[in-house]
Short mmCIF file of C-alpha atoms in Angstrom, two decimals:
data_model
loop_
_atom_site.label_atom_id
_atom_site.label_comp_id
_atom_site.label_asym_id
_atom_site.label_seq_id
_atom_site.Cartn_x
_atom_site.Cartn_y
_atom_site.Cartn_z
CA MET A 115 -28.80 58.06 -13.65
CA HIS A 116 -26.04 56.73 -15.89
CA ARG A 117 -23.38 58.34 -13.69
CA SER A 118 -24.87 56.70 -10.60
CA LEU A 119 -24.98 53.31 -12.35
CA HIS A 120 -21.38 53.70 -13.48
CA HIS A 121 -20.32 54.64 -9.96
CA ALA A 122 -22.16 51.63 -8.51
CA MET A 123 -20.58 49.25 -11.02
CA THR A 124 -17.12 50.67 -10.40
CA SER A 125 -17.54 50.38 -6.66
CA GLY A 126 -18.75 46.77 -7.02
CA ILE A 127 -15.77 45.77 -9.15
CA THR A 128 -13.40 47.46 -6.72
CA LEU A 129 -14.98 45.63 -3.81
CA ALA A 130 -14.75 42.32 -5.64
CA VAL A 131 -11.05 42.87 -6.39
CA VAL A 132 -10.37 43.80 -2.76
CA LEU A 133 -12.19 40.73 -1.53
CA LEU A 134 -10.43 38.48 -4.04
CA PHE A 135 -7.01 39.47 -2.78
CA SER A 136 -7.94 39.84 0.88
CA PRO A 137 -5.96 37.77 3.43
CA ALA A 138 -9.09 35.82 4.38
CA VAL A 139 -9.78 34.74 0.79
CA LYS A 140 -6.14 33.82 0.19
CA ALA A 141 -6.08 31.84 3.44
CA ASN A 142 -9.22 29.97 2.43
CA GLY A 143 -7.73 29.20 -0.95
CA GLN A 144 -4.52 27.89 0.60
CA ALA A 145 -6.50 25.79 3.06
CA LEU A 146 -8.43 24.28 0.15
CA ILE A 147 -5.20 23.41 -1.66
CA GLN A 148 -3.73 21.86 1.47
CA ARG A 149 -6.88 19.82 1.92
CA GLY A 150 -6.66 18.61 -1.67
CA ALA A 151 -2.99 17.68 -1.23
CA TYR A 152 -3.85 15.73 1.91
CA LEU A 153 -6.65 13.88 0.11
CA ALA A 154 -4.31 13.02 -2.77
CA ARG A 155 -1.94 11.50 -0.23
CA ALA A 156 -4.68 9.64 1.61
CA ALA A 157 -6.03 8.29 -1.70
CA ASP A 158 -2.49 7.21 -2.74
CA CYS A 159 -2.90 8.70 -6.22
CA VAL A 160 0.82 9.08 -6.90
CA ALA A 161 1.60 5.36 -6.50
CA CYS A 162 -0.43 4.10 -9.43
CA HIS A 163 -0.18 7.18 -11.64
CA THR A 164 3.63 7.28 -11.65
CA ARG A 165 5.66 4.80 -13.64
CA PRO A 166 9.15 3.81 -12.46
CA GLY A 167 11.54 6.61 -13.33
CA GLY A 168 8.75 8.75 -14.78
CA ALA A 169 7.27 12.11 -13.87
CA GLU A 170 4.83 12.11 -10.98
CA PHE A 171 1.17 11.67 -11.91
CA ALA A 172 2.06 11.30 -15.61
CA GLY A 173 0.73 7.73 -15.74
CA GLY A 174 2.12 4.71 -17.52
CA TYR A 175 2.41 2.44 -14.49
CA GLY A 176 1.38 -1.11 -15.36
CA ILE A 177 -1.05 -2.68 -12.90
CA LYS A 178 -1.07 -6.46 -13.14
CA SER A 179 -4.59 -7.87 -12.93
CA PRO A 180 -6.11 -11.28 -13.66
CA LEU A 181 -7.49 -9.73 -16.85
CA GLY A 182 -4.12 -8.42 -18.06
CA VAL A 183 -1.94 -5.36 -17.56
CA ILE A 184 -3.85 -2.10 -17.07
CA TYR A 185 -1.83 1.09 -17.53
CA SER A 186 -2.63 4.19 -15.51
CA SER A 187 -3.42 7.50 -17.16
CA ASN A 188 -1.80 10.92 -17.06
CA ILE A 189 -3.68 12.95 -14.44
CA THR A 190 -1.52 16.08 -14.60
CA PRO A 191 -3.25 19.26 -15.85
CA SER A 192 -1.77 18.83 -19.31
CA GLN A 193 -4.20 20.07 -21.96
CA ALA A 194 -2.92 17.59 -24.55
CA HIS A 195 -2.34 14.41 -22.57
CA GLY A 196 -3.80 14.92 -19.10
CA ILE A 197 -6.92 16.32 -17.50
CA GLY A 198 -6.19 20.01 -18.02
CA GLY A 199 -9.34 20.53 -20.05
CA TRP A 200 -11.64 18.66 -17.69
CA SER A 201 -14.42 20.37 -15.80
CA GLU A 202 -14.95 19.56 -12.14
CA ALA A 203 -18.06 17.59 -13.10
CA ALA A 204 -16.02 15.47 -15.53
CA PHE A 205 -13.35 14.94 -12.88
CA ALA A 206 -16.00 13.85 -10.36
CA ALA A 207 -17.52 11.42 -12.88
CA ALA A 208 -14.13 9.77 -13.46
CA VAL A 209 -13.24 9.54 -9.78
CA ARG A 210 -16.63 8.35 -8.53
CA GLU A 211 -18.22 6.62 -11.53
CA GLY A 212 -15.31 5.41 -13.65
CA LYS A 213 -16.34 7.52 -16.64
CA SER A 214 -13.64 9.47 -18.47
CA ALA A 215 -14.29 12.93 -19.93
CA ASP A 216 -14.32 11.51 -23.46
CA GLY A 217 -16.96 8.98 -22.47
CA HIS A 218 -14.90 5.79 -22.30
CA ARG A 219 -15.23 3.61 -19.21
CA LEU A 220 -12.44 3.00 -16.73
CA TYR A 221 -11.57 -0.40 -15.32
CA PRO A 222 -11.94 -0.82 -11.54
CA ALA A 223 -8.17 -1.09 -11.21
CA MET A 224 -8.88 2.58 -10.65
CA PRO A 225 -10.79 2.16 -7.36
CA TYR A 226 -13.71 4.37 -8.30
CA ASP A 227 -16.03 1.86 -6.65
CA SER A 228 -14.46 3.01 -3.35
CA TYR A 229 -14.11 6.68 -4.29
CA ALA A 230 -17.82 6.75 -5.19
CA GLY A 231 -18.56 7.68 -1.59
CA MET A 232 -16.33 10.78 -1.55
CA THR A 233 -18.12 13.93 -0.48
CA ASP A 234 -18.66 16.86 -2.84
CA ASP A 235 -16.38 19.06 -0.73
CA ASP A 236 -13.53 16.56 -0.92
CA ILE A 237 -13.96 16.10 -4.66
CA HIS A 238 -13.80 19.87 -5.06
CA ALA A 239 -10.63 20.16 -2.95
CA LEU A 240 -8.97 17.31 -4.83
CA TYR A 241 -9.91 18.83 -8.19
CA VAL A 242 -8.50 22.24 -7.25
CA TYR A 243 -5.27 20.69 -6.03
CA VAL A 244 -4.73 18.41 -9.04
CA THR A 245 -5.51 21.08 -11.63
CA THR A 246 -3.58 23.96 -10.04
CA GLN A 247 -0.70 22.52 -8.03
CA ILE A 248 0.62 19.59 -10.05
CA THR A 249 3.08 20.35 -12.83
CA PRO A 250 1.60 19.53 -16.27
CA VAL A 251 3.43 16.76 -18.13
CA ASP A 252 2.87 17.17 -21.84
CA GLN A 253 3.70 13.68 -22.98
CA ALA A 254 1.72 10.60 -23.87
CA VAL A 255 1.51 7.83 -21.31
CA GLY A 256 3.31 5.36 -23.56
CA PRO A 257 1.93 1.83 -23.12
CA VAL A 258 -1.77 1.51 -23.81
CA THR A 259 -4.11 -0.88 -22.03
CA ALA A 260 -4.99 -3.68 -24.46
CA LEU A 261 -6.83 -6.52 -22.76
CA HIS A 262 -7.98 -9.62 -24.60
CA PHE A 263 -11.56 -10.09 -25.76
CA PRO A 264 -14.07 -9.65 -24.22
CA TYR A 265 -12.35 -7.54 -21.53
CA ASN A 266 -11.20 -5.03 -24.15
CA MET A 267 -14.85 -4.00 -24.57
CA ARG A 268 -15.00 -1.11 -22.12
CA SER A 269 -18.72 -0.77 -22.72
CA LEU A 270 -19.15 -3.90 -20.58
CA MET A 271 -18.22 -1.77 -17.58
CA ARG A 272 -21.71 -0.26 -17.81
CA VAL A 273 -23.06 -3.67 -16.85
CA TRP A 274 -20.42 -4.06 -14.13
CA ASN A 275 -21.32 -0.67 -12.70
CA TRP A 276 -25.02 -1.51 -12.77
CA MET A 277 -24.34 -4.72 -10.84
CA TYR A 278 -21.72 -3.58 -8.35
CA LEU A 279 -21.26 0.19 -8.16
CA ASP A 280 -22.88 1.84 -5.15
CA LYS A 281 -23.23 5.52 -6.02
CA GLY A 282 -24.33 6.55 -2.55
CA ARG A 283 -22.28 9.29 -0.91
CA PHE A 284 -20.75 8.79 2.48
CA ALA A 285 -22.89 9.70 5.46
CA PRO A 286 -22.51 9.01 9.20
CA ARG A 287 -24.55 6.12 10.55
CA PRO A 288 -26.79 6.14 13.64
CA GLY A 289 -24.89 5.07 16.75
CA GLU A 290 -21.51 5.72 15.15
CA THR A 291 -19.09 7.97 17.00
CA PRO A 292 -17.45 10.78 15.02
CA LEU A 293 -14.13 8.91 15.30
CA GLN A 294 -15.60 5.67 13.95
CA SER A 295 -17.40 7.57 11.20
CA ARG A 296 -14.18 9.29 10.11
CA GLY A 297 -12.37 5.94 10.21
CA ARG A 298 -15.01 4.29 8.04
CA TYR A 299 -14.76 7.12 5.52
CA LEU A 300 -11.01 6.72 5.32
CA VAL A 301 -10.91 2.91 5.23
CA GLU A 302 -13.83 2.27 2.90
CA THR A 303 -13.67 5.33 0.67
CA VAL A 304 -10.61 7.57 0.47
CA ALA A 305 -7.84 5.12 1.41
CA HIS A 306 -9.79 2.30 -0.34
CA CYS A 307 -8.34 -0.40 1.93
CA GLY A 308 -10.89 -2.92 0.72
CA THR A 309 -9.42 -2.79 -2.78
CA CYS A 310 -6.64 -5.05 -1.52
CA HIS A 311 -7.95 -6.48 1.76
CA THR A 312 -11.41 -7.62 0.60
CA PRO A 313 -11.63 -10.76 -1.57
CA ARG A 314 -13.14 -10.47 -5.04
CA ASN A 315 -15.50 -12.63 -7.06
CA PHE A 316 -15.00 -13.90 -10.60
CA MET A 317 -16.23 -10.54 -11.93
CA MET A 318 -13.46 -8.79 -9.95
CA ALA A 319 -15.99 -7.10 -7.66
CA THR A 320 -15.51 -7.19 -3.89
CA LYS A 321 -17.39 -10.04 -2.25
CA SER A 322 -20.38 -8.96 -0.22
CA GLY A 323 -20.18 -9.96 3.44
CA HIS A 324 -16.39 -10.44 3.42
CA LYS A 325 -15.22 -6.91 4.17
CA LEU A 326 -11.48 -6.68 4.91
CA GLU A 327 -11.20 -10.45 5.42
CA GLY A 328 -8.04 -10.73 3.31
CA ALA A 329 -7.29 -11.39 -0.34
CA SER A 330 -4.52 -12.44 -2.69
CA LEU A 331 -2.77 -9.60 -4.44
CA GLY A 332 -0.52 -11.14 -7.03
CA GLY A 333 2.06 -13.10 -5.09
CA TRP A 334 1.36 -11.13 -1.94
CA TYR A 335 -1.52 -11.64 0.46
CA ALA A 336 -3.35 -8.68 1.97
CA PRO A 337 -4.39 -10.17 5.33
CA ASP A 338 -7.56 -9.86 7.35
CA ILE A 339 -7.20 -6.58 9.27
CA ALA A 340 -10.11 -6.86 11.69
CA ALA A 341 -9.06 -5.62 15.13
CA GLY A 342 -12.28 -6.38 16.98
CA GLU A 343 -13.34 -9.58 18.73
CA ASN A 344 -11.60 -12.65 17.26
CA GLY A 345 -9.89 -10.46 14.67
CA PRO A 346 -6.25 -11.12 13.74
CA LEU A 347 -5.33 -7.68 15.11
CA ALA A 348 -7.39 -8.00 18.29
CA SER A 349 -4.26 -8.44 20.42
CA TRP A 350 -2.58 -5.36 18.94
CA ARG A 351 -2.64 -2.22 21.05
CA ASP A 352 -4.05 0.91 19.43
CA ASN A 353 -0.63 2.57 19.36
CA GLU A 354 0.80 -0.50 17.62
CA ILE A 355 -1.78 -0.34 14.82
CA MET A 356 -1.13 3.38 14.42
CA ALA A 357 2.64 2.84 14.41
CA TYR A 358 2.36 0.14 11.76
CA LEU A 359 0.31 2.43 9.51
CA ARG A 360 2.55 5.44 10.08
CA ASP A 361 6.00 3.82 10.21
CA GLY A 362 5.47 0.53 8.39
CA HIS A 363 6.37 -1.62 11.37
CA ALA A 364 5.28 -2.43 14.90
CA ARG A 365 7.60 -4.10 17.37
CA ASP A 366 7.14 -7.88 17.49
CA ARG A 367 4.05 -7.60 15.28
CA GLY A 368 4.94 -7.12 11.66
CA VAL A 369 6.70 -5.19 8.91
CA ALA A 370 5.08 -3.65 5.83
CA ALA A 371 6.56 -4.83 2.54
CA GLY A 372 5.43 -5.05 -1.07
CA PRO A 373 2.14 -3.26 -1.81
CA MET A 374 1.59 -2.46 1.87
CA GLY A 375 5.06 -0.94 2.04
CA GLU A 376 4.06 1.21 -0.94
CA ALA A 377 0.88 2.31 0.85
CA VAL A 378 2.91 3.36 3.89
CA GLU A 379 5.54 5.14 1.81
CA HIS A 380 3.25 7.18 -0.40
CA SER A 381 0.13 7.54 1.70
CA LEU A 382 -0.32 6.34 5.26
CA ARG A 383 2.78 7.92 6.78
CA TYR A 384 1.40 11.33 5.86
CA LEU A 385 -1.91 10.90 7.69
CA SER A 386 -2.54 12.92 10.83
CA GLU A 387 -2.56 11.28 14.23
CA PRO A 388 -6.34 11.87 14.59
CA ASP A 389 -6.94 10.12 11.26
CA LEU A 390 -4.70 7.19 12.24
CA ALA A 391 -6.70 6.95 15.47
CA ALA A 392 -9.93 7.05 13.47
CA ILE A 393 -8.80 4.18 11.24
CA THR A 394 -7.85 2.19 14.32
CA ALA A 395 -11.24 2.87 15.92
CA PHE A 396 -13.02 1.62 12.82
CA LEU A 397 -10.90 -1.52 12.62
CA ARG A 398 -11.81 -2.22 16.25
CA GLU A 399 -15.43 -2.44 15.11
CA GLN A 400 -14.59 -5.25 12.66
CA LYS A 401 -15.25 -8.55 14.42
CA ARG A 402 -14.90 -12.16 13.36
CA ARG A 403 -16.85 -15.26 14.34
CA VAL A 404 -13.85 -17.51 14.90
CA GLN A 405 -10.29 -17.12 16.07
CA PRO A 406 -7.56 -16.46 13.47
CA HIS A 407 -5.91 -19.55 12.01
CA HIS A 408 -2.35 -18.56 12.84
CA ARG A 409 -0.84 -18.60 16.30
CA VAL A 410 -0.90 -15.21 17.98
CA ASP A 411 1.79 -14.22 20.48
CA THR A 412 0.45 -11.36 22.59
CA ALA A 413 3.68 -10.82 24.50
CA VAL A 414 5.88 -7.98 23.31
CA SER A 415 9.54 -8.12 24.25
CA VAL A 416 10.73 -5.03 26.09
CA SER A 417 14.41 -5.56 25.43
CA ARG A 418 16.72 -7.62 23.27
CA ILE A 419 20.34 -8.36 23.93
CA TYR A 420 22.62 -9.35 21.07
CA ASP A 421 23.48 -12.82 22.30
CA VAL A 422 25.48 -15.17 20.08
CA ASP A 423 25.45 -17.85 22.75
CA SER A 424 21.77 -18.16 23.57
CA GLU A 425 20.14 -21.58 23.47
CA GLN A 426 18.54 -20.89 20.07
CA ALA A 427 21.76 -19.37 18.69
CA ARG A 428 23.67 -22.52 19.64
CA ALA A 429 20.93 -24.67 18.12
CA THR A 430 21.17 -22.73 14.86
CA ARG A 431 24.95 -23.14 14.71
CA ASP A 432 24.77 -26.82 15.59
CA LEU A 433 22.18 -27.54 12.90
CA ALA A 434 24.17 -25.57 10.32
CA ARG A 435 27.29 -27.55 11.25
CA GLN A 436 25.41 -30.82 10.82
CA GLN A 437 24.17 -29.76 7.41
CA ARG A 438 27.65 -28.70 6.36
CA ASN A 439 29.25 -31.95 7.58
CA ALA A 440 26.64 -34.02 5.77
CA ASP A 441 27.71 -32.52 2.42
CA PRO A 442 30.77 -30.22 2.67
CA ARG A 443 31.24 -29.64 -1.08
CA PRO A 444 28.89 -26.66 -1.50
CA TYR A 445 30.64 -24.87 1.38
CA ALA A 446 34.11 -24.94 -0.17
CA ASP A 447 33.66 -21.53 -1.81
CA ARG A 448 32.63 -19.10 0.94
CA ARG A 449 31.81 -16.42 -1.64
CA ASN A 450 29.00 -18.52 -3.12
CA TYR A 451 26.08 -20.23 -1.43
CA ARG A 452 24.07 -21.03 -4.56
CA ASP A 453 24.45 -24.76 -3.95
CA ILE A 454 23.77 -24.77 -0.20
CA GLU A 455 20.45 -26.41 0.61
CA GLY A 456 20.44 -26.56 4.40
CA GLY A 457 17.98 -24.08 5.94
CA ALA A 458 20.13 -23.32 9.00
CA ALA A 459 23.24 -22.78 6.89
CA LEU A 460 21.33 -20.49 4.53
CA TYR A 461 19.95 -18.55 7.46
CA MET A 462 23.45 -18.04 8.87
CA ALA A 463 24.73 -16.92 5.48
CA ALA A 464 21.90 -14.61 4.45
CA CYS A 465 19.90 -13.56 7.52
CA ALA A 466 21.67 -13.93 10.86
CA SER A 467 23.91 -10.89 10.57
CA CYS A 468 20.81 -8.67 10.84
CA HIS A 469 18.14 -10.75 12.56
CA GLN A 470 20.62 -12.48 14.94
CA LEU A 471 21.33 -16.18 15.15
CA ASP A 472 18.28 -16.78 17.31
CA GLY A 473 15.98 -14.61 15.16
CA SER A 474 15.22 -12.11 17.93
CA GLY A 475 16.25 -9.02 15.95
CA THR A 476 17.88 -5.95 17.43
CA ALA A 477 17.03 -3.97 20.54
CA ASP A 478 15.93 -0.89 18.59
CA ASP A 479 13.74 -3.05 16.28
CA PHE A 480 15.56 -1.69 13.24
CA TYR A 481 16.09 -5.34 12.34
CA PRO A 482 12.80 -6.94 13.45
CA SER A 483 12.30 -10.15 15.34
CA LEU A 484 11.48 -13.17 13.19
CA ARG A 485 10.42 -15.18 16.21
CA LYS A 486 7.39 -12.97 16.78
CA SER A 487 6.74 -11.76 13.24
CA GLY A 488 3.14 -12.02 12.06
CA THR A 489 4.42 -12.78 8.55
CA VAL A 490 6.46 -15.74 9.80
CA ARG A 491 3.63 -17.03 12.01
CA ALA A 492 0.91 -16.65 9.38
CA SER A 493 -1.00 -19.71 8.19
CA ARG A 494 0.16 -19.04 4.63
CA SER A 495 3.79 -18.36 3.73
CA SER A 496 3.31 -16.31 0.55
CA ASN A 497 4.26 -12.97 2.15
CA LEU A 498 7.37 -14.48 3.71
CA VAL A 499 8.40 -15.89 0.34
CA MET A 500 7.75 -12.59 -1.45
CA THR A 501 9.68 -10.66 1.20
CA ILE A 502 12.69 -12.93 0.67
CA VAL A 503 12.38 -12.61 -3.10
CA ALA A 504 11.61 -8.88 -3.37
CA GLY A 505 13.14 -7.53 -0.16
CA VAL A 506 11.87 -4.50 1.75
CA HIS A 507 12.20 -0.97 0.37
CA ARG A 508 10.08 1.42 2.38
CA ASN A 509 10.15 4.92 3.80
CA GLY A 510 8.11 5.23 6.97
CA ALA A 511 7.49 8.32 9.05
CA ASP A 512 10.40 7.35 11.30
CA HIS A 513 13.10 6.09 8.95
CA LYS A 514 13.89 4.19 5.78
CA ALA A 515 13.75 0.41 5.96
CA PHE A 516 15.78 -1.79 3.68
CA MET A 517 16.23 -5.52 3.28
CA PRO A 518 18.03 -6.81 0.19
CA ALA A 519 16.08 -8.79 -2.37
CA PHE A 520 17.29 -12.34 -2.89
CA ARG A 521 15.47 -12.89 -6.19
CA HIS A 522 18.76 -13.44 -8.00
CA ASP A 523 20.64 -15.13 -5.15
CA LEU A 524 18.43 -17.97 -3.93
CA THR A 525 16.79 -20.79 -5.86
CA ASP A 526 13.25 -21.92 -5.19
CA ARG A 527 14.57 -24.95 -3.33
CA GLN A 528 16.77 -22.76 -1.14
CA ILE A 529 13.89 -20.42 -0.36
CA LEU A 530 11.80 -23.43 0.68
CA ALA A 531 14.55 -24.65 3.00
CA LEU A 532 14.96 -21.17 4.46
CA VAL A 533 11.21 -20.69 5.02
CA GLN A 534 10.91 -24.09 6.67
CA PHE A 535 13.81 -23.32 9.01
CA VAL A 536 12.55 -19.86 9.98
CA THR A 537 8.94 -20.90 10.58
CA HIS A 538 9.71 -24.12 12.45
CA ARG A 539 12.96 -23.49 14.29
CA LEU A 540 12.58 -19.81 15.09
CA ALA A 541 8.83 -19.22 15.36
CA GLY A 542 7.60 -22.67 16.33
CA SER A 543 5.15 -22.76 13.44
CA GLU A 544 4.72 -25.10 10.50
CA THR A 545 4.34 -24.48 6.79
CA THR A 546 2.85 -26.59 4.02
CA LEU A 547 4.67 -24.57 1.38
CA THR A 548 6.04 -26.46 -1.64
CA GLU A 549 8.76 -25.67 -4.14
CA ALA A 550 6.16 -25.55 -6.92
CA GLU A 551 4.24 -22.85 -5.05
CA ILE A 552 7.39 -20.75 -4.74
CA THR A 553 7.96 -21.08 -8.48
CA LYS A 554 4.42 -19.83 -9.07
CA LEU A 555 4.85 -16.93 -6.64
CA ARG A 556 7.99 -15.81 -8.45
CA HIS A 557 5.92 -15.07 -11.56
CA PHE A 558 4.30 -12.21 -9.63
CA ASP A 559 7.61 -10.70 -8.58
CA THR A 560 8.52 -7.39 -10.15
CA GLU A 561 11.25 -4.91 -9.40
CA ASP A 562 8.90 -2.11 -10.45
CA PHE A 563 6.20 -2.15 -7.79
CA PRO A 564 4.99 1.33 -6.82
CA ALA A 565 7.15 1.65 -3.71
CA GLN A 566 10.06 2.22 -6.11
CA ALA A 567 8.09 4.26 -8.61
CA LEU A 568 9.16 7.79 -7.73
CA PRO A 569 12.35 9.15 -9.33
CA ALA A 570 15.18 9.92 -6.96
CA GLY A 571 14.96 13.37 -5.44
CA SER A 572 11.37 13.93 -6.52
CA ALA A 573 9.49 16.63 -4.64
CA SER A 574 6.63 15.83 -2.32
CA LEU A 575 3.63 15.25 -4.57
CA ASN A 576 5.43 17.25 -7.27
CA MET A 577 3.84 20.47 -6.00
CA LYS A 578 4.90 23.63 -7.78
CA SER A 579 7.23 25.91 -5.90
CA GLU A 580 5.78 28.72 -3.81
CA LYS A 581 7.19 31.22 -6.28
CA GLN A 582 5.51 29.47 -9.21
CA THR A 583 2.19 29.39 -7.39
CA GLN A 584 2.32 33.08 -6.54
CA THR A 585 3.06 34.18 -10.09
CA GLN A 586 0.08 32.43 -11.67
#
């Protein structure tokens, strides 16, 4: 009897060991890790949990909010300073309910109000990836979030959650195609697009009934991204929306900069083509009652020829010459244009070498057209101002995009003159922008936004090497 029991137990253990190390089990485990890595990319975790020059996922990045600066936490599997000792249930509570393992409440700068809809399977995959594949960083975050009263009372988040947190898990809706359903899950939950693109109320909760209608984000403006009837993106082709998300630009449509450039660099460019198509399908379902306020040019140029003698190029040179003749003193030193105030002259000095004299850009769209740019044609000029101030630093799926920042080169008055010239002379639009507004926008400028957060040469998502993984 005892011998039979011993034999049965030994056989069971042997079978369990064989199954544990079988190719099928290992393949399933690797698939789970890959799924978790993909979700971490789609959720853009690395952007906010990596401070400039710091280790990936080690926290310390300062998120500017109307309530003050909120610093992200260390989410590496460090036992001392990260989440190494967290159970999956504790991890799920933090991600979906804003409740840390030690009981303190998180601020919704961590978009748990979006992540609340994540499925159990995705939470499990993300947990396995974060706790087994990210290198532990055993160091304190550094800066600590210290908001002014009463916002420093984290217990108030219980009330906020009671009022605004929807704890329902994602589920397909009747009449929704699988593609639309997947797109809704990505946009509203995992990729949390509404965190930036949906306006917020005075309690910093997203406004009901205004989904994806656009919102201010510091000095930047996250625009309305509806692509259905009367939506600002209604004239965009599906492949153009997908290209913008994947590469950070779409010919004669727009270029991603600032926070959107960060989203492309760290998240969207890694999404699969089916997921990009799903996002596009969902955006097509977002309709608006009235036409967009800015002028939409539906024509896309098929070719551009570098022409220094086009009608607009001659007009730019002529206007710059008039401005120079009216006051030649600032032009005496060709190495310095700090005192130049003419918009055309500034454009020739700072912009024309890339975007061409007539603003049409280059044939390969490496330097985009300003004449057709959605940023230039927009009803508000904040993104154009911030692009001039902060530049463009973005890696897309196709190539790296760079435009120098002019934060230290141009005064507020010069930026105003340049914006007025570009919008009126090149794009045929008008702007009500004032110098005082530019001064205010500058306060939101930072050289440390997440698109520049990763240290040079950092590995993709800081995953451990294959050798490290195999020896654990």
